[in-house]
């Protein structure tokens, strides 16, 4: 039970389009994909942002008459959609059809008087609803149907995985249970939009955009909310409007570098969030980090937020991962399982350190899928060749160009099952020549390592950087040992699967349980790693004619 509990405490999030996933997951075995046109990343982002700007967040009394509540709000204009959720109280997310309705609601809202305390009169889109006459209304109050914002309990996940029909079914079940729901995605965009209102006090045309696993389609329920303060929109259009002989420029303050500018801006916004950002608590300004950020908790939504600025490349990385996640329905299922597996065995952690990150694991899965025959995913260089003039994107001198229209990429002809892919993933990386090779999704093949870090995964856009530079030799070894062990478990099971009635954990459920390596007494473990025993077993399985092994796995 313990590792499952650990697994469920793992950060979780993801990408938005639940309906698309449901449509396509049924096709995983054949590899045939849903042919309905897929939206571009920027289209999704813009639609969601606009939707969030018409939305309000309301802290409600614990019991409320839903019909009357909606009728009351409808005085300000028609409501498009709404939902309730619980997080230390009852909250409602209400999306109006028009933005003006929000202003109308703000106009009838008062700033509370709190007795001896004083309120900072910041008029946001986060409200508190009170009942004027709670005694008289008690008879009309009813409990509300709440949308769930957290991942399933360990018991439920365990049951679901054990009851699944196949390993493929298990991977798809895990994806379905952990991926971001429509409501959770809306709440993420709304939270960014509320922070944008605070930042807009200084920079009226700024945008606060979510990036990372909240939008790249690989987030699990409960994962952090990475957001980026985008000031580039400011002045973009005004510059083109000037005509004639005159050119107007703003008088500005100059600072020594882009980094210093980012630090100053984040310092001020951090201060604003701390001093008058409703619901923003535990604000920390971590301005000397490689990527300066403001970290805080947004109490009402329950999200741990990381706000950065001047971080366009990370947004582009999110777009690239979103594309890869949307190209084939097997990608997300595999990434979710590998991320959960890594978390269950403490290969990843929410504390920064020498651990592998979810971002690196995702890159490893993408690379592995590029190496299949025929490939399941195209290389980044290939996506660049499909780009047209409008796709051209250079950020800080780095060429970040790739085709953004998903419909122009031909689906893969590869029909391998998720079960096979999971097994081969572990086998591939259990035997990868990490000591000499680098993982490179741009070219889709191993390259010689340019430096001596134990794990080298090339940053796809800043190609001279290694995204896993932090990973220590011992953490890499732990990953390799566990990968070999997991490959072995799946191989063994393929031969002799426990019957569902035996109540034994099998397939993916077995991989999430404590490892064989952990059960070896410490004294023995020091002398001879269990991984060696497993590697020998693996070799013997292979030499007895295991199918589908990869010729180029760098051994
Ligand atoms: P979670 O663990 O679910 O939060 O995954 P995540 O993808 O959101 O990772 P994280 O919050 O650590 O980072 C957010 C985003 O920043 C990632 O998706 C990447 O786009 C980017 N990022 C994270 N780590 C690195 C890194 O080491 N190098 C570069 N270039 N970008 C990174
Ligand atoms: Mg994140």
Coordinates of C-alpha atoms and ligand atoms in Angstrom, one line a residue:
X1 CA 0.0 0.0 0.0
X2 CA 2.8 2.4 0.9
X3 CA 4.1 3.1 -2.6
X4 CA 0.6 3.6 -3.9
X5 CA 0.1 6.2 -1.2
X6 CA 3.3 7.8 -2.3
X7 CA 2.2 7.7 -5.8
X8 CA -0.9 9.5 -5.0
X9 CA 0.8 12.3 -3.2
X10 CA 2.7 12.9 -6.4
X11 CA 2.1 16.2 -8.1
X12 CA -0.4 15.8 -10.8
X13 CA -1.7 17.9 -13.7
X14 CA -2.4 18.1 -17.4
X15 CA -3.6 19.3 -20.6
X16 CA -7.0 20.2 -21.4
X17 CA -8.9 18.3 -23.9
X18 CA -10.5 15.5 -22.0
X19 CA -13.0 14.9 -24.7
X20 CA -10.4 14.5 -27.4
X21 CA -8.6 11.9 -25.2
X22 CA -11.7 10.0 -24.6
X23 CA -12.4 9.8 -28.3
X24 CA -8.9 8.7 -29.2
X25 CA -7.9 6.4 -26.4
X26 CA -10.1 3.6 -27.8
X27 CA -7.9 3.5 -30.9
X28 CA -4.6 3.0 -29.0
X29 CA -4.2 -0.6 -30.1
X30 CA -4.6 0.0 -33.8
X31 CA -2.6 3.2 -33.8
X32 CA -5.3 4.7 -35.9
X33 CA -6.1 8.3 -34.8
X34 CA -9.1 10.4 -34.5
X35 CA -9.2 12.6 -37.7
X36 CA -11.2 15.5 -36.4
X37 CA -9.1 18.7 -36.9
X38 CA -7.0 19.5 -33.9
X39 CA -6.6 22.9 -32.5
X40 CA -3.3 24.8 -32.4
X41 CA -1.7 25.4 -29.0
X42 CA -2.1 29.2 -29.5
X43 CA -5.7 28.9 -30.4
X44 CA -6.4 26.8 -27.2
X45 CA -4.4 29.3 -25.1
X46 CA -6.2 32.4 -26.5
X47 CA -9.7 30.8 -26.2
X48 CA -9.1 29.7 -22.7
X49 CA -7.6 33.1 -21.7
X50 CA -10.6 35.0 -23.1
X51 CA -13.0 32.6 -21.4
X52 CA -11.1 33.1 -18.1
X53 CA -11.5 36.9 -18.4
X54 CA -15.3 36.5 -18.4
X55 CA -15.1 34.3 -15.3
X56 CA -15.4 35.0 -11.6
X57 CA -14.5 33.0 -8.5
X58 CA -16.9 33.1 -5.6
X59 CA -16.5 31.8 -2.1
X60 CA -20.0 30.7 -1.1
X61 CA -21.7 29.7 2.2
X62 CA -21.4 25.9 2.7
X63 CA -25.1 25.5 1.8
X64 CA -26.7 27.5 -1.0
X65 CA -29.7 27.4 -3.2
X66 CA -28.1 26.9 -6.6
X67 CA -31.1 28.1 -8.7
X68 CA -31.4 31.3 -6.7
X69 CA -27.7 31.9 -6.8
X70 CA -27.6 31.6 -10.5
X71 CA -30.7 33.8 -10.9
X72 CA -29.1 36.5 -8.7
X73 CA -25.9 36.4 -10.8
X74 CA -27.9 36.4 -14.1
X75 CA -29.0 40.0 -13.3
X76 CA -25.6 41.0 -14.6
X77 CA -25.9 39.1 -17.8
X78 CA -26.3 35.5 -19.2
X79 CA -24.1 32.8 -17.6
X80 CA -22.4 30.4 -20.0
X81 CA -21.4 27.8 -17.6
X82 CA -20.6 27.3 -13.9
X83 CA -19.3 24.6 -11.4
X84 CA -18.7 24.3 -7.7
X85 CA -15.8 22.7 -5.9
X86 CA -14.6 22.3 -2.4
X87 CA -11.3 23.5 -0.9
X88 CA -11.5 24.7 2.7
X89 CA -15.0 25.9 1.9
X90 CA -17.4 25.9 -1.1
X91 CA -16.4 27.8 -4.2
X92 CA -18.2 28.6 -7.4
X93 CA -16.5 29.3 -10.8
X94 CA -19.0 31.2 -13.0
X95 CA -18.3 32.0 -16.6
X96 CA -20.5 34.9 -18.0
X97 CA -21.2 35.2 -21.7
X98 CA -19.9 38.7 -21.7
X99 CA -17.1 40.5 -20.0
X100 CA -19.3 43.5 -19.1
X101 CA -21.2 41.2 -16.7
X102 CA -18.1 41.0 -14.5
X103 CA -17.9 44.8 -14.3
X104 CA -21.6 45.0 -13.5
X105 CA -21.1 42.5 -10.7
X106 CA -18.1 44.4 -9.4
X107 CA -20.2 47.6 -9.3
X108 CA -22.7 46.2 -6.8
X109 CA -20.0 44.5 -4.7
X110 CA -18.9 46.2 -1.5
X111 CA -15.6 46.2 0.3
X112 CA -16.2 44.5 3.7
X113 CA -15.7 46.3 7.0
X114 CA -14.0 44.0 9.3
X115 CA -14.4 45.5 12.8
X116 CA -11.0 46.6 14.2
X117 CA -9.1 45.3 11.1
X118 CA -8.9 47.3 7.9
X119 CA -9.4 46.0 4.4
X120 CA -7.2 46.8 1.4
X121 CA -9.8 47.8 -1.1
X122 CA -8.6 45.9 -4.1
X123 CA -11.5 45.1 -6.5
X124 CA -10.7 41.8 -8.0
X125 CA -12.8 39.0 -9.6
X126 CA -12.6 36.9 -6.5
X127 CA -15.7 37.5 -4.4
X128 CA -17.2 36.4 -1.1
X129 CA -21.0 35.7 -1.1
X130 CA -22.9 36.1 2.2
X131 CA -26.5 35.3 2.9
X132 CA -28.4 38.4 4.2
X133 CA -30.9 36.4 6.2
X134 CA -29.4 33.0 6.7
X135 CA -32.1 31.9 9.3
X136 CA -35.1 32.5 7.0
X137 CA -33.4 30.8 4.1
X138 CA -32.3 27.6 5.8
X139 CA -35.3 25.6 4.5
X140 CA -34.4 26.4 0.9
X141 CA -30.7 25.5 1.1
X142 CA -29.4 22.3 -0.4
X143 CA -26.2 20.5 -0.8
X144 CA -24.3 21.2 -4.1
X145 CA -22.8 18.8 -6.5
X146 CA -19.1 19.5 -6.4
X147 CA -16.5 18.9 -9.1
X148 CA -13.5 16.9 -7.9
X149 CA -10.1 18.6 -8.1
X150 CA -7.9 15.8 -6.8
X151 CA -6.5 12.5 -8.0
X152 CA -8.2 9.2 -7.0
X153 CA -7.5 7.6 -3.6
X154 CA -4.8 4.9 -3.5
X155 CA -7.4 2.3 -2.9
X156 CA -9.5 3.3 -5.8
X157 CA -6.5 3.4 -8.2
X158 CA -5.4 0.0 -7.0
X159 CA -8.8 -1.5 -7.6
X160 CA -9.2 0.2 -11.0
X161 CA -5.8 -1.1 -12.2
X162 CA -6.4 -4.6 -10.9
X163 CA -9.8 -4.8 -12.5
X164 CA -8.5 -3.6 -15.9
X165 CA -8.7 -6.0 -18.8
X166 CA -5.2 -5.6 -20.1
X167 CA -2.0 -3.6 -19.5
X168 CA -3.1 -1.3 -22.3
X169 CA -6.4 -0.8 -20.4
X170 CA -4.4 -0.1 -17.2
X171 CA -2.3 2.6 -18.9
X172 CA -5.4 4.3 -20.3
X173 CA -7.2 4.0 -16.9
X174 CA -4.3 5.7 -15.1
X175 CA -4.4 8.5 -17.7
X176 CA -8.1 9.0 -17.4
X177 CA -7.9 9.1 -13.6
X178 CA -5.0 11.5 -13.3
X179 CA -5.3 13.9 -16.2
X180 CA -6.6 17.4 -15.7
X181 CA -10.3 17.6 -15.9
X182 CA -12.1 20.3 -17.9
X183 CA -13.0 22.1 -14.6
X184 CA -9.4 21.9 -13.2
X185 CA -8.1 23.3 -16.5
X186 CA -10.6 26.2 -16.3
X187 CA -9.5 26.9 -12.7
X188 CA -5.9 27.0 -13.8
X189 CA -6.6 29.6 -16.5
X190 CA -8.8 31.6 -14.1
X191 CA -6.1 31.7 -11.5
X192 CA -3.6 33.1 -14.1
X193 CA -6.3 35.6 -15.1
X194 CA -6.7 36.8 -11.5
X195 CA -2.9 37.2 -11.2
X196 CA -2.9 39.1 -14.5
X197 CA -5.4 41.6 -12.9
X198 CA -2.8 42.3 -10.2
X199 CA 0.1 42.6 -12.6
X200 CA -2.1 44.8 -14.9
X201 CA -2.1 47.5 -12.2
X202 CA 1.5 48.3 -13.4
X203 CA 1.5 46.8 -16.9
X204 CA -2.1 47.2 -18.3
X205 CA -1.5 45.2 -21.4
X206 CA 0.4 42.3 -19.9
X207 CA -0.7 38.7 -20.1
X208 CA -0.1 36.0 -17.5
X209 CA 0.0 32.7 -19.4
X210 CA 0.1 29.2 -17.9
X211 CA 2.9 26.9 -19.2
X212 CA 4.5 23.6 -18.2
X213 CA 2.3 20.7 -17.3
X214 CA -0.8 22.7 -16.8
X215 CA -1.0 23.2 -20.6
X216 CA 1.4 20.7 -22.3
X217 CA -1.1 17.8 -21.9
X218 CA 1.1 15.9 -19.4
X219 CA -0.1 17.5 -16.1
X220 CA -1.7 15.4 -13.4
X221 CA -4.4 16.6 -11.0
X222 CA -2.6 18.4 -8.2
X223 CA 0.5 19.5 -10.1
X224 CA 1.9 23.0 -9.7
X225 CA 0.8 25.9 -11.8
X226 CA 3.7 27.5 -13.8
X227 CA 2.8 30.9 -15.1
X228 CA 4.7 33.5 -17.1
X229 CA 4.3 37.2 -17.1
X230 CA 4.3 38.2 -20.8
X231 CA 5.1 41.9 -21.3
X232 CA 5.9 41.4 -25.0
X233 CA 2.3 42.1 -26.1
X234 CA 2.8 45.7 -24.9
X235 CA 3.8 47.9 -27.7
X236 CA 3.6 45.2 -30.3
X237 CA 0.9 46.9 -32.3
X238 CA 1.6 50.5 -31.5
X239 CA 5.0 50.2 -33.1
X240 CA 3.4 49.4 -36.5
X241 CA 0.9 52.3 -36.3
X242 CA 3.5 55.1 -36.3
X243 CA 3.9 56.7 -39.7
X244 CA 5.6 59.6 -41.3
X245 CA 8.9 61.0 -40.2
X246 CA 8.4 60.8 -36.5
X247 CA 9.0 57.9 -34.2
X248 CA 7.8 58.0 -30.6
X249 CA 9.5 56.1 -27.8
X250 CA 8.6 55.8 -24.2
X251 CA 11.0 57.4 -21.6
X252 CA 12.1 54.4 -19.6
X253 CA 14.5 53.4 -16.9
X254 CA 17.4 51.4 -18.1
X255 CA 19.0 48.5 -16.1
X256 CA 22.2 46.6 -16.9
X257 CA 20.6 43.4 -18.3
X258 CA 17.5 41.6 -19.3
X259 CA 17.9 39.5 -16.2
X260 CA 18.0 42.5 -13.9
X261 CA 14.9 43.9 -15.6
X262 CA 13.1 40.6 -15.0
X263 CA 14.2 40.6 -11.3
X264 CA 13.0 44.1 -10.8
X265 CA 9.6 43.4 -12.4
X266 CA 9.1 40.2 -10.5
X267 CA 10.2 41.8 -7.2
X268 CA 7.4 44.4 -7.6
X269 CA 4.7 42.0 -8.7
X270 CA 5.7 39.7 -5.8
X271 CA 5.3 42.6 -3.4
X272 CA 1.9 43.4 -4.9
X273 CA 0.7 39.8 -4.6
X274 CA 1.9 39.7 -1.0
X275 CA 0.5 43.0 0.0
X276 CA -2.9 43.0 -1.7
X277 CA -3.4 39.9 -3.9
X278 CA -6.6 38.3 -2.5
X279 CA -6.0 34.7 -1.5
X280 CA -2.2 34.8 -2.4
X281 CA -0.3 33.5 0.6
X282 CA 3.3 32.3 1.4
X283 CA 4.8 34.6 -1.3
X284 CA 8.5 34.0 -1.8
X285 CA 10.6 36.0 -4.2
X286 CA 13.3 33.7 -5.5
X287 CA 15.0 36.2 -7.7
X288 CA 18.6 34.9 -7.8
X289 CA 17.6 31.5 -9.3
X290 CA 18.8 30.7 -12.9
X291 CA 15.2 31.5 -13.8
X292 CA 14.0 34.2 -11.3
X293 CA 10.5 33.5 -10.0
X294 CA 7.9 34.4 -7.4
X295 CA 6.4 31.3 -5.7
X296 CA 3.1 31.5 -3.8
X297 CA 0.0 29.5 -2.9
X298 CA -3.3 30.5 -4.3
X299 CA -5.5 29.5 -1.4
X300 CA -8.9 29.4 -3.1
X301 CA -7.8 27.2 -6.0
X302 CA -5.3 25.2 -3.9
X303 CA -2.6 25.7 -6.6
X304 CA 1.1 26.1 -5.8
X305 CA 2.1 28.8 -8.3
X306 CA 5.5 29.7 -9.8
X307 CA 5.4 33.0 -11.6
X308 CA 8.3 33.8 -14.0
X309 CA 8.8 36.5 -16.6
X310 CA 10.7 36.7 -19.8
X311 CA 10.4 32.9 -20.2
X312 CA 9.3 32.5 -23.8
X313 CA 11.4 29.5 -24.5
X314 CA 9.6 27.5 -21.7
X315 CA 6.3 28.5 -23.3
X316 CA 7.6 27.2 -26.7
X317 CA 8.7 24.0 -25.0
X318 CA 5.2 23.6 -23.6
X319 CA 3.8 24.0 -27.1
X320 CA 6.2 21.4 -28.5
X321 CA 5.2 18.9 -25.8
X322 CA 1.5 19.7 -26.4
X323 CA 2.1 18.8 -30.1
X324 CA 3.8 15.6 -29.3
X325 CA 1.0 14.7 -26.8
X326 CA -1.6 15.3 -29.4
X327 CA 0.0 13.4 -32.3
X328 CA -0.6 9.9 -31.1
X329 CA -2.9 8.8 -28.3
X330 CA -0.2 6.4 -26.9
X331 CA 2.1 9.3 -26.0
X332 CA 0.2 10.7 -23.0
X333 CA -0.7 7.2 -21.7
X334 CA 2.9 6.2 -21.7
X335 CA 4.2 9.5 -20.2
X336 CA 1.7 9.4 -17.4
X337 CA 2.6 5.9 -16.5
X338 CA 6.3 6.5 -16.6
X339 CA 5.9 9.7 -14.4
X340 CA 3.7 7.8 -11.9
X341 CA 6.2 4.9 -11.9
X342 CA 9.1 7.3 -11.2
X343 CA 7.2 9.1 -8.4
X344 CA 6.1 5.8 -6.8
X345 CA 9.8 4.8 -6.6
X346 CA 10.9 8.3 -5.4
X347 CA 12.9 8.8 -8.6
X348 CA 11.2 12.2 -8.8
X349 CA 10.5 14.6 -6.0
X350 CA 8.8 17.9 -5.4
X351 CA 12.0 19.1 -3.7
X352 CA 14.7 20.4 -6.0
X353 CA 17.8 18.3 -6.0
X354 CA 19.7 15.6 -7.9
X355 CA 16.5 13.8 -9.0
X356 CA 15.2 13.3 -12.6
X357 CA 12.4 15.8 -13.3
X358 CA 9.1 15.1 -15.0
X359 CA 10.3 17.3 -17.9
X360 CA 13.3 15.0 -18.4
X361 CA 11.2 11.9 -18.2
X362 CA 8.8 13.2 -20.9
X363 CA 11.8 13.9 -23.1
X364 CA 13.0 10.4 -22.6
X365 CA 9.6 8.9 -23.6
X366 CA 9.5 11.2 -26.7
X367 CA 13.0 10.1 -27.7
X368 CA 12.1 6.5 -27.2
X369 CA 9.0 6.9 -29.4
X370 CA 11.1 8.5 -32.1
X371 CA 13.4 5.4 -32.1
X372 CA 10.6 2.9 -32.8
X373 CA 10.4 1.3 -36.1
X374 CA 8.4 2.8 -37.8
X375 CA 8.7 5.9 -35.5
X376 CA 5.7 6.8 -33.5
X377 CA 6.8 10.5 -33.2
X378 CA 8.7 12.6 -35.7
X379 CA 11.9 14.4 -34.8
X380 CA 12.0 18.1 -34.0
X381 CA 14.2 18.7 -37.1
X382 CA 11.4 17.0 -39.2
X383 CA 8.8 19.3 -37.6
X384 CA 11.0 22.2 -38.6
X385 CA 11.1 21.2 -42.2
X386 CA 7.3 21.3 -42.3
X387 CA 7.2 24.8 -40.9
X388 CA 6.0 27.7 -43.1
X389 CA 6.9 31.4 -42.9
X390 CA 4.4 32.1 -40.2
X391 CA 5.8 29.4 -38.0
X392 CA 9.2 31.0 -37.9
X393 CA 10.2 31.7 -34.3
X394 CA 13.6 33.0 -33.1
X395 CA 13.8 33.6 -29.3
X396 CA 17.0 35.2 -27.9
X397 CA 18.9 34.0 -30.9
X398 CA 17.6 30.4 -30.7
X399 CA 15.8 28.9 -33.6
X400 CA 12.5 27.6 -32.1
X401 CA 10.8 27.1 -35.4
X402 CA 8.5 24.1 -36.0
X403 CA 5.2 23.5 -37.7
X404 CA 2.3 24.5 -35.4
X405 CA -0.6 23.1 -37.4
X406 CA -1.0 19.5 -36.1
X407 CA -3.1 18.6 -39.0
X408 CA -0.1 18.8 -41.3
X409 CA 1.7 16.0 -39.6
X410 CA 1.0 12.5 -40.9
X411 CA 0.0 10.0 -38.3
X412 CA 2.4 7.2 -37.6
X413 CA 1.8 3.8 -39.2
X414 CA 3.2 2.1 -36.1
X415 CA 0.6 -0.1 -34.3
X416 CA 2.5 -1.4 -31.3
X417 CA 0.5 -1.8 -28.1
X418 CA 1.1 0.2 -24.9
X419 CA 2.1 -2.9 -23.1
X420 CA 4.8 -3.6 -25.5
X421 CA 6.0 0.0 -25.5
X422 CA 6.1 0.2 -21.7
X423 CA 8.2 -3.0 -21.6
X424 CA 10.5 -1.8 -24.3
X425 CA 10.8 1.6 -22.8
X426 CA 12.2 0.1 -19.6
X427 CA 14.4 -2.3 -21.6
X428 CA 15.7 0.5 -23.8
X429 CA 16.7 2.8 -20.9
X430 CA 17.8 -0.1 -18.7
X431 CA 20.5 -0.7 -21.3
X432 CA 21.2 2.8 -22.7
X433 CA 24.8 3.8 -22.9
X434 CA 24.3 6.9 -20.6
X435 CA 28.1 7.0 -20.1
X436 CA 28.8 8.0 -23.7
X437 CA 25.5 9.1 -25.3
X438 CA 23.2 12.0 -25.1
X439 CA 19.4 12.0 -25.7
X440 CA 18.4 14.4 -28.4
X441 CA 14.8 14.8 -29.6
X442 CA 15.9 17.3 -32.3
X443 CA 17.6 14.6 -34.3
X444 CA 15.9 11.6 -32.8
X445 CA 19.1 9.7 -32.3
X446 CA 21.8 9.4 -29.7
X447 CA 24.7 11.8 -29.9
X448 CA 28.1 11.7 -28.2
X449 CA 27.8 13.5 -24.9
X450 CA 29.4 16.9 -25.1
X451 CA 30.1 17.0 -21.4
X452 CA 30.5 14.6 -18.5
X453 CA 27.2 14.9 -16.6
X454 CA 25.9 11.4 -15.8
X455 CA 22.6 12.1 -17.7
X456 CA 22.6 14.3 -20.8
X457 CA 19.4 15.3 -22.4
X458 CA 19.8 18.1 -24.9
X459 CA 17.6 21.1 -24.4
X460 CA 15.6 21.1 -27.7
X461 CA 15.9 24.9 -28.3
X462 CA 19.0 26.0 -26.3
X463 CA 20.9 23.1 -27.8
X464 CA 24.1 23.8 -25.8
X465 CA 22.3 23.1 -22.6
X466 CA 21.6 19.9 -20.7
X467 CA 18.1 19.8 -19.1
X468 CA 19.2 17.0 -16.7
X469 CA 22.5 18.5 -15.6
X470 CA 21.3 18.2 -11.9
X471 CA 21.0 14.4 -12.0
X472 CA 23.6 12.6 -10.0
X473 CA 25.3 9.3 -10.9
X474 CA 23.5 7.5 -8.0
X475 CA 20.1 8.8 -9.1
X476 CA 20.7 7.7 -12.7
X477 CA 21.8 4.3 -11.4
X478 CA 18.7 4.0 -9.4
X479 CA 16.6 4.8 -12.5
X480 CA 18.5 2.2 -14.6
X481 CA 18.1 -0.5 -11.9
X482 CA 14.4 0.1 -11.6
X483 CA 13.9 0.2 -15.3
X484 CA 15.6 -3.2 -15.7
X485 CA 13.6 -4.6 -12.9
X486 CA 10.4 -3.3 -14.3
X487 CA 11.2 -4.7 -17.8
X488 CA 11.9 -8.0 -16.1
X489 CA 8.6 -8.0 -14.2
X490 CA 6.6 -7.3 -17.4
X491 CA 8.5 -10.0 -19.3
X492 CA 7.8 -12.5 -16.6
X493 CA 4.2 -11.5 -16.4
X494 CA 3.7 -11.8 -20.2
X495 CA 4.4 -15.5 -19.7
X496 CA 2.4 -16.1 -16.5
X497 CA -0.1 -13.5 -15.6
X498 CA -2.0 -13.8 -12.3
X499 CA -5.7 -14.4 -12.8
X500 CA -7.8 -11.3 -12.0
X501 CA -9.6 -13.4 -9.3
X502 CA -6.3 -14.0 -7.5
X503 CA -6.3 -10.4 -6.3
X504 CA -2.6 -10.2 -7.0
X505 CA -1.3 -6.9 -8.3
X506 CA -0.3 -7.4 -11.9
X507 CA 0.9 -5.3 -14.9
X508 CA 1.2 -1.6 -14.1
X509 CA -0.1 -2.2 -10.6
X510 CA 2.9 -4.5 -9.9
X511 CA 5.3 -1.9 -11.2
X512 CA 4.1 0.7 -8.8
X513 CA 4.7 -1.6 -5.8
X514 CA 7.9 -1.7 -3.8
X515 CA 10.7 -2.9 -5.9
X516 CA 12.5 -6.2 -5.7
X517 CA 15.7 -4.2 -5.2
X518 CA 14.2 -2.7 -2.1
X519 CA 13.5 -6.1 -0.6
X520 CA 17.1 -7.3 -0.8
X521 CA 18.8 -7.0 2.6
X522 CA 21.1 -4.0 2.7
X523 CA 24.2 -6.0 3.4
X524 CA 23.7 -8.0 0.2
X525 CA 22.7 -5.0 -1.8
X526 CA 26.0 -3.3 -1.1
X527 CA 28.0 -6.2 -2.4
X528 CA 26.1 -7.0 -5.5
X529 CA 23.2 -4.8 -6.8
X530 CA 20.0 -6.6 -7.5
X531 CA 20.1 -4.9 -10.9
X532 CA 22.9 -7.2 -12.0
X533 CA 20.8 -10.3 -11.2
X534 CA 18.0 -8.8 -13.2
X535 CA 20.2 -7.8 -16.1
X536 CA 21.4 -11.4 -16.3
X537 CA 17.9 -12.6 -16.3
X538 CA 17.0 -10.1 -19.0
X539 CA 19.9 -11.2 -21.1
X540 CA 18.8 -14.8 -20.8
X541 CA 15.3 -13.8 -21.8
X542 CA 16.6 -12.0 -24.8
X543 CA 19.0 -14.7 -26.0
X544 CA 16.0 -17.1 -25.9
X545 CA 14.5 -15.1 -28.7
X546 CA 12.5 -12.2 -27.2
X547 CA 10.7 -10.3 -29.9
X548 CA 10.9 -6.6 -30.8
X549 CA 14.1 -5.7 -29.2
X550 CA 15.7 -2.6 -30.5
X551 CA 18.8 -2.9 -32.6
X552 CA 20.1 0.6 -31.8
X553 CA 19.8 0.8 -28.0
X554 CA 23.4 1.8 -27.6
X555 CA 24.6 -1.2 -25.6
Ligands
LIG1 P1 5.4 19.0 -13.3 O1 6.5 18.2 -12.6 O2 4.1 18.3 -13.5 O3 5.3 20.4 -12.7 O4 6.0 19.2 -14.8 P2 6.4 20.5 -15.6 O5 6.6 20.1 -17.0 O6 5.4 21.6 -15.3 O7 7.8 20.9 -15.0 P3 8.3 22.1 -14.1 O8 7.1 22.7 -13.3 O9 9.5 21.7 -13.4 O10 8.7 23.2 -15.2 C1 7.8 23.9 -16.0 C2 8.3 24.0 -17.4 O11 9.6 24.7 -17.4 C3 8.6 22.7 -18.1 O12 7.5 22.1 -18.7 C4 9.6 23.1 -19.1 O13 9.0 23.8 -20.2 C5 10.4 24.2 -18.4 N1 11.6 23.5 -17.7 C6 11.6 22.8 -16.6 N2 12.8 22.4 -16.3 C7 13.6 22.9 -17.3 C8 15.0 22.8 -17.6 O14 15.8 22.2 -16.9 N3 15.4 23.4 -18.7 C9 14.6 24.1 -19.5 N4 15.1 24.6 -20.6 N5 13.3 24.2 -19.3 C10 12.8 23.6 -18.2
LIG2 MG1 5.1 22.4 -13.4

